[in-house]
JSON list of C-alpha atoms in Angstrom, two decimals:
[
{"chain": "A", "resi": 1, "resn": "GLN", "atom": "CA", "xyz": [-33.08, 32.87, 1.65]},
{"chain": "A", "resi": 2, "resn": "VAL", "atom": "CA", "xyz": [-31.46, 30.28, -0.62]},
{"chain": "A", "resi": 3, "resn": "GLN", "atom": "CA", "xyz": [-30.56, 31.01, -4.21]},
{"chain": "A", "resi": 4, "resn": "LEU", "atom": "CA", "xyz": [-30.15, 28.09, -6.60]},
{"chain": "A", "resi": 5, "resn": "VAL", "atom": "CA", "xyz": [-28.60, 28.25, -10.06]},
{"chain": "A", "resi": 6, "resn": "GLU", "atom": "CA", "xyz": [-28.62, 25.25, -12.39]},
{"chain": "A", "resi": 7, "resn": "SER", "atom": "CA", "xyz": [-26.21, 24.71, -15.24]},
{"chain": "A", "resi": 8, "resn": "GLY", "atom": "CA", "xyz": [-25.09, 21.96, -17.58]},
{"chain": "A", "resi": 9, "resn": "GLY", "atom": "CA", "xyz": [-28.18, 21.43, -19.67]},
{"chain": "A", "resi": 10, "resn": "GLY", "atom": "CA", "xyz": [-28.14, 21.23, -23.42]},
{"chain": "A", "resi": 11, "resn": "LEU", "atom": "CA", "xyz": [-28.71, 19.06, -26.45]},
{"chain": "A", "resi": 12, "resn": "VAL", "atom": "CA", "xyz": [-27.42, 15.51, -26.42]},
{"chain": "A", "resi": 13, "resn": "GLN", "atom": "CA", "xyz": [-27.95, 12.45, -28.59]},
{"chain": "A", "resi": 14, "resn": "PRO", "atom": "CA", "xyz": [-29.65, 9.32, -27.26]},
{"chain": "A", "resi": 15, "resn": "GLY", "atom": "CA", "xyz": [-27.18, 7.24, -25.30]},
{"chain": "A", "resi": 16, "resn": "GLY", "atom": "CA", "xyz": [-25.11, 10.27, -24.41]},
{"chain": "A", "resi": 17, "resn": "SER", "atom": "CA", "xyz": [-24.28, 11.77, -21.04]},
{"chain": "A", "resi": 18, "resn": "LEU", "atom": "CA", "xyz": [-24.72, 15.09, -19.34]},
{"chain": "A", "resi": 19, "resn": "ARG", "atom": "CA", "xyz": [-23.90, 16.41, -15.89]},
{"chain": "A", "resi": 20, "resn": "LEU", "atom": "CA", "xyz": [-26.10, 19.02, -14.27]},
{"chain": "A", "resi": 21, "resn": "SER", "atom": "CA", "xyz": [-24.84, 21.26, -11.50]},
{"chain": "A", "resi": 22, "resn": "CYS", "atom": "CA", "xyz": [-26.76, 23.30, -8.96]},
{"chain": "A", "resi": 23, "resn": "ALA", "atom": "CA", "xyz": [-24.89, 25.96, -7.05]},
{"chain": "A", "resi": 24, "resn": "ALA", "atom": "CA", "xyz": [-26.46, 27.27, -3.85]},
{"chain": "A", "resi": 25, "resn": "SER", "atom": "CA", "xyz": [-25.83, 30.53, -2.07]},
{"chain": "A", "resi": 26, "resn": "GLY", "atom": "CA", "xyz": [-27.39, 32.70, 0.61]},
{"chain": "A", "resi": 27, "resn": "SER", "atom": "CA", "xyz": [-27.77, 30.09, 3.35]},
{"chain": "A", "resi": 28, "resn": "ILE", "atom": "CA", "xyz": [-26.25, 26.99, 4.90]},
{"chain": "A", "resi": 29, "resn": "PHE", "atom": "CA", "xyz": [-26.25, 24.32, 2.23]},
{"chain": "A", "resi": 30, "resn": "SER", "atom": "CA", "xyz": [-25.45, 21.23, 4.27]},
{"chain": "A", "resi": 31, "resn": "ILE", "atom": "CA", "xyz": [-28.68, 21.16, 6.32]},
{"chain": "A", "resi": 32, "resn": "TYR", "atom": "CA", "xyz": [-31.02, 20.94, 3.32]},
{"chain": "A", "resi": 33, "resn": "THR", "atom": "CA", "xyz": [-32.35, 18.01, 1.40]},
{"chain": "A", "resi": 34, "resn": "MET", "atom": "CA", "xyz": [-31.38, 18.62, -2.21]},
{"chain": "A", "resi": 35, "resn": "GLY", "atom": "CA", "xyz": [-33.29, 17.29, -5.16]},
{"chain": "A", "resi": 36, "resn": "TRP", "atom": "CA", "xyz": [-33.58, 17.31, -8.90]},
{"chain": "A", "resi": 37, "resn": "TYR", "atom": "CA", "xyz": [-37.01, 17.50, -10.51]},
{"chain": "A", "resi": 38, "resn": "ARG", "atom": "CA", "xyz": [-38.01, 17.65, -14.13]},
{"chain": "A", "resi": 39, "resn": "GLN", "atom": "CA", "xyz": [-41.01, 18.79, -16.09]},
{"chain": "A", "resi": 40, "resn": "ALA", "atom": "CA", "xyz": [-41.76, 17.92, -19.69]},
{"chain": "A", "resi": 41, "resn": "PRO", "atom": "CA", "xyz": [-44.34, 19.80, -21.76]},
{"chain": "A", "resi": 42, "resn": "GLY", "atom": "CA", "xyz": [-47.85, 18.77, -20.79]},
{"chain": "A", "resi": 43, "resn": "LYS", "atom": "CA", "xyz": [-46.68, 16.73, -17.82]},
{"chain": "A", "resi": 44, "resn": "GLN", "atom": "CA", "xyz": [-46.50, 17.22, -14.08]},
{"chain": "A", "resi": 45, "resn": "ARG", "atom": "CA", "xyz": [-43.23, 18.06, -12.41]},
{"chain": "A", "resi": 46, "resn": "GLU", "atom": "CA", "xyz": [-41.70, 14.88, -11.07]},
{"chain": "A", "resi": 47, "resn": "LEU", "atom": "CA", "xyz": [-38.93, 13.99, -8.68]},
{"chain": "A", "resi": 48, "resn": "VAL", "atom": "CA", "xyz": [-35.86, 12.61, -10.41]},
{"chain": "A", "resi": 49, "resn": "ALA", "atom": "CA", "xyz": [-33.50, 12.19, -7.47]},
{"chain": "A", "resi": 50, "resn": "ALA", "atom": "CA", "xyz": [-33.00, 13.53, -3.97]},
{"chain": "A", "resi": 51, "resn": "ILE", "atom": "CA", "xyz": [-30.29, 13.39, -1.36]},
{"chain": "A", "resi": 52, "resn": "THR", "atom": "CA", "xyz": [-30.80, 14.29, 2.29]},
{"chain": "A", "resi": 53, "resn": "SER", "atom": "CA", "xyz": [-28.38, 16.05, 4.59]},
{"chain": "A", "resi": 54, "resn": "GLY", "atom": "CA", "xyz": [-27.59, 12.62, 6.02]},
{"chain": "A", "resi": 55, "resn": "GLY", "atom": "CA", "xyz": [-26.82, 11.11, 2.64]},
{"chain": "A", "resi": 56, "resn": "ARG", "atom": "CA", "xyz": [-30.00, 9.12, 2.01]},
{"chain": "A", "resi": 57, "resn": "ILE", "atom": "CA", "xyz": [-30.71, 8.95, -1.73]},
{"chain": "A", "resi": 58, "resn": "ASN", "atom": "CA", "xyz": [-33.90, 8.29, -3.65]},
{"chain": "A", "resi": 59, "resn": "TYR", "atom": "CA", "xyz": [-34.31, 7.91, -7.42]},
{"chain": "A", "resi": 60, "resn": "ALA", "atom": "CA", "xyz": [-37.30, 7.75, -9.67]},
{"chain": "A", "resi": 61, "resn": "ASP", "atom": "CA", "xyz": [-37.71, 4.25, -11.10]},
{"chain": "A", "resi": 62, "resn": "SER", "atom": "CA", "xyz": [-37.30, 5.61, -14.61]},
{"chain": "A", "resi": 63, "resn": "VAL", "atom": "CA", "xyz": [-33.74, 6.78, -13.96]},
{"chain": "A", "resi": 64, "resn": "LYS", "atom": "CA", "xyz": [-32.37, 4.12, -11.61]},
{"chain": "A", "resi": 65, "resn": "GLY", "atom": "CA", "xyz": [-29.10, 2.74, -12.90]},
{"chain": "A", "resi": 66, "resn": "ARG", "atom": "CA", "xyz": [-28.62, 5.65, -15.28]},
{"chain": "A", "resi": 67, "resn": "PHE", "atom": "CA", "xyz": [-28.57, 8.79, -13.12]},
{"chain": "A", "resi": 68, "resn": "THR", "atom": "CA", "xyz": [-26.47, 9.56, -10.07]},
{"chain": "A", "resi": 69, "resn": "ILE", "atom": "CA", "xyz": [-27.07, 12.37, -7.60]},
{"chain": "A", "resi": 70, "resn": "SER", "atom": "CA", "xyz": [-24.28, 13.65, -5.40]},
{"chain": "A", "resi": 71, "resn": "ARG", "atom": "CA", "xyz": [-23.52, 16.67, -3.27]},
{"chain": "A", "resi": 72, "resn": "ASP", "atom": "CA", "xyz": [-20.40, 18.58, -2.41]},
{"chain": "A", "resi": 73, "resn": "ASN", "atom": "CA", "xyz": [-21.15, 20.43, 0.81]},
{"chain": "A", "resi": 74, "resn": "ALA", "atom": "CA", "xyz": [-17.78, 22.17, 0.83]},
{"chain": "A", "resi": 75, "resn": "ASN", "atom": "CA", "xyz": [-18.70, 23.90, -2.43]},
{"chain": "A", "resi": 76, "resn": "ASN", "atom": "CA", "xyz": [-22.47, 24.17, -1.84]},
{"chain": "A", "resi": 77, "resn": "THR", "atom": "CA", "xyz": [-23.18, 22.22, -5.00]},
{"chain": "A", "resi": 78, "resn": "VAL", "atom": "CA", "xyz": [-25.38, 19.28, -5.95]},
{"chain": "A", "resi": 79, "resn": "TYR", "atom": "CA", "xyz": [-24.86, 17.30, -9.15]},
{"chain": "A", "resi": 80, "resn": "LEU", "atom": "CA", "xyz": [-26.90, 15.04, -11.36]},
{"chain": "A", "resi": 81, "resn": "GLN", "atom": "CA", "xyz": [-24.85, 12.77, -13.59]},
{"chain": "A", "resi": 82, "resn": "MET", "atom": "CA", "xyz": [-27.07, 11.52, -16.40]},
{"chain": "A", "resi": 83, "resn": "ASN", "atom": "CA", "xyz": [-25.91, 8.58, -18.51]},
{"chain": "A", "resi": 84, "resn": "SER", "atom": "CA", "xyz": [-27.57, 6.53, -21.24]},
{"chain": "A", "resi": 85, "resn": "LEU", "atom": "CA", "xyz": [-29.94, 9.37, -21.94]},
{"chain": "A", "resi": 86, "resn": "LYS", "atom": "CA", "xyz": [-33.21, 8.67, -23.70]},
{"chain": "A", "resi": 87, "resn": "PRO", "atom": "CA", "xyz": [-35.55, 10.97, -25.63]},
{"chain": "A", "resi": 88, "resn": "GLU", "atom": "CA", "xyz": [-38.06, 10.60, -22.81]},
{"chain": "A", "resi": 89, "resn": "ASP", "atom": "CA", "xyz": [-35.57, 12.29, -20.48]},
{"chain": "A", "resi": 90, "resn": "THR", "atom": "CA", "xyz": [-36.17, 15.54, -22.35]},
{"chain": "A", "resi": 91, "resn": "ALA", "atom": "CA", "xyz": [-37.46, 18.12, -19.89]},
{"chain": "A", "resi": 92, "resn": "VAL", "atom": "CA", "xyz": [-36.62, 21.22, -17.94]},
{"chain": "A", "resi": 93, "resn": "TYR", "atom": "CA", "xyz": [-34.64, 20.11, -14.90]},
{"chain": "A", "resi": 94, "resn": "TYR", "atom": "CA", "xyz": [-35.03, 22.04, -11.66]},
{"chain": "A", "resi": 95, "resn": "CYS", "atom": "CA", "xyz": [-32.88, 22.07, -8.56]},
{"chain": "A", "resi": 96, "resn": "ASN", "atom": "CA", "xyz": [-34.69, 22.07, -5.22]},
{"chain": "A", "resi": 97, "resn": "ALA", "atom": "CA", "xyz": [-33.63, 22.74, -1.64]},
{"chain": "A", "resi": 98, "resn": "ASN", "atom": "CA", "xyz": [-35.98, 21.68, 1.14]},
{"chain": "A", "resi": 99, "resn": "ARG", "atom": "CA", "xyz": [-35.99, 21.76, 4.92]},
{"chain": "A", "resi": 100, "resn": "VAL", "atom": "CA", "xyz": [-38.98, 20.97, 7.13]},
{"chain": "A", "resi": 101, "resn": "LEU", "atom": "CA", "xyz": [-39.26, 22.32, 10.67]},
{"chain": "A", "resi": 102, "resn": "ILE", "atom": "CA", "xyz": [-41.96, 22.08, 13.34]},
{"chain": "A", "resi": 103, "resn": "TRP", "atom": "CA", "xyz": [-43.25, 25.61, 12.74]},
{"chain": "A", "resi": 104, "resn": "ASP", "atom": "CA", "xyz": [-42.26, 26.21, 9.18]},
{"chain": "A", "resi": 105, "resn": "ASN", "atom": "CA", "xyz": [-40.80, 24.68, 6.07]},
{"chain": "A", "resi": 106, "resn": "TYR", "atom": "CA", "xyz": [-38.37, 25.99, 3.51]},
{"chain": "A", "resi": 107, "resn": "ASP", "atom": "CA", "xyz": [-38.65, 25.16, -0.16]},
{"chain": "A", "resi": 108, "resn": "TYR", "atom": "CA", "xyz": [-36.52, 26.80, -2.83]},
{"chain": "A", "resi": 109, "resn": "TRP", "atom": "CA", "xyz": [-36.27, 26.29, -6.56]},
{"chain": "A", "resi": 110, "resn": "GLY", "atom": "CA", "xyz": [-33.80, 27.17, -9.26]},
{"chain": "A", "resi": 111, "resn": "GLN", "atom": "CA", "xyz": [-34.80, 28.63, -12.60]},
{"chain": "A", "resi": 112, "resn": "GLY", "atom": "CA", "xyz": [-34.40, 25.35, -14.46]},
{"chain": "A", "resi": 113, "resn": "THR", "atom": "CA", "xyz": [-32.13, 24.13, -17.22]},
{"chain": "A", "resi": 114, "resn": "GLN", "atom": "CA", "xyz": [-33.29, 22.55, -20.46]},
{"chain": "A", "resi": 115, "resn": "VAL", "atom": "CA", "xyz": [-32.18, 19.04, -21.33]},
{"chain": "A", "resi": 116, "resn": "THR", "atom": "CA", "xyz": [-33.03, 17.84, -24.82]},
{"chain": "A", "resi": 117, "resn": "VAL", "atom": "CA", "xyz": [-32.24, 14.29, -25.93]},
{"chain": "A", "resi": 118, "resn": "SER", "atom": "CA", "xyz": [-32.63, 13.96, -29.67]},
{"chain": "A", "resi": 119, "resn": "SER", "atom": "CA", "xyz": [-30.88, 12.55, -32.70]}
]
């Protein structure tokens, strides 16, 4: 079992920056693909960024050049640095840990942290 706890959300003005953190416990962190998703009211949950155990990174087109995902395996933590924030970035941001095996797959979610971009 993997437990994920997000932190770092809050209220920020347009153009500002915020760094989200996701701390994992209860399992081996380094073998999982880690991702950040977000869900705004009335919208589907969408992938923001993901980083595999091998370091491959994928970003949503809407955040490329503004957001950076990174992981610190020694501290079982994944980060999302968010710069040049826009009102449309407002959402609940969720941390995800995923690992797919032949006979099973593992998919864990944090509780979410609210990010509000408003003047």
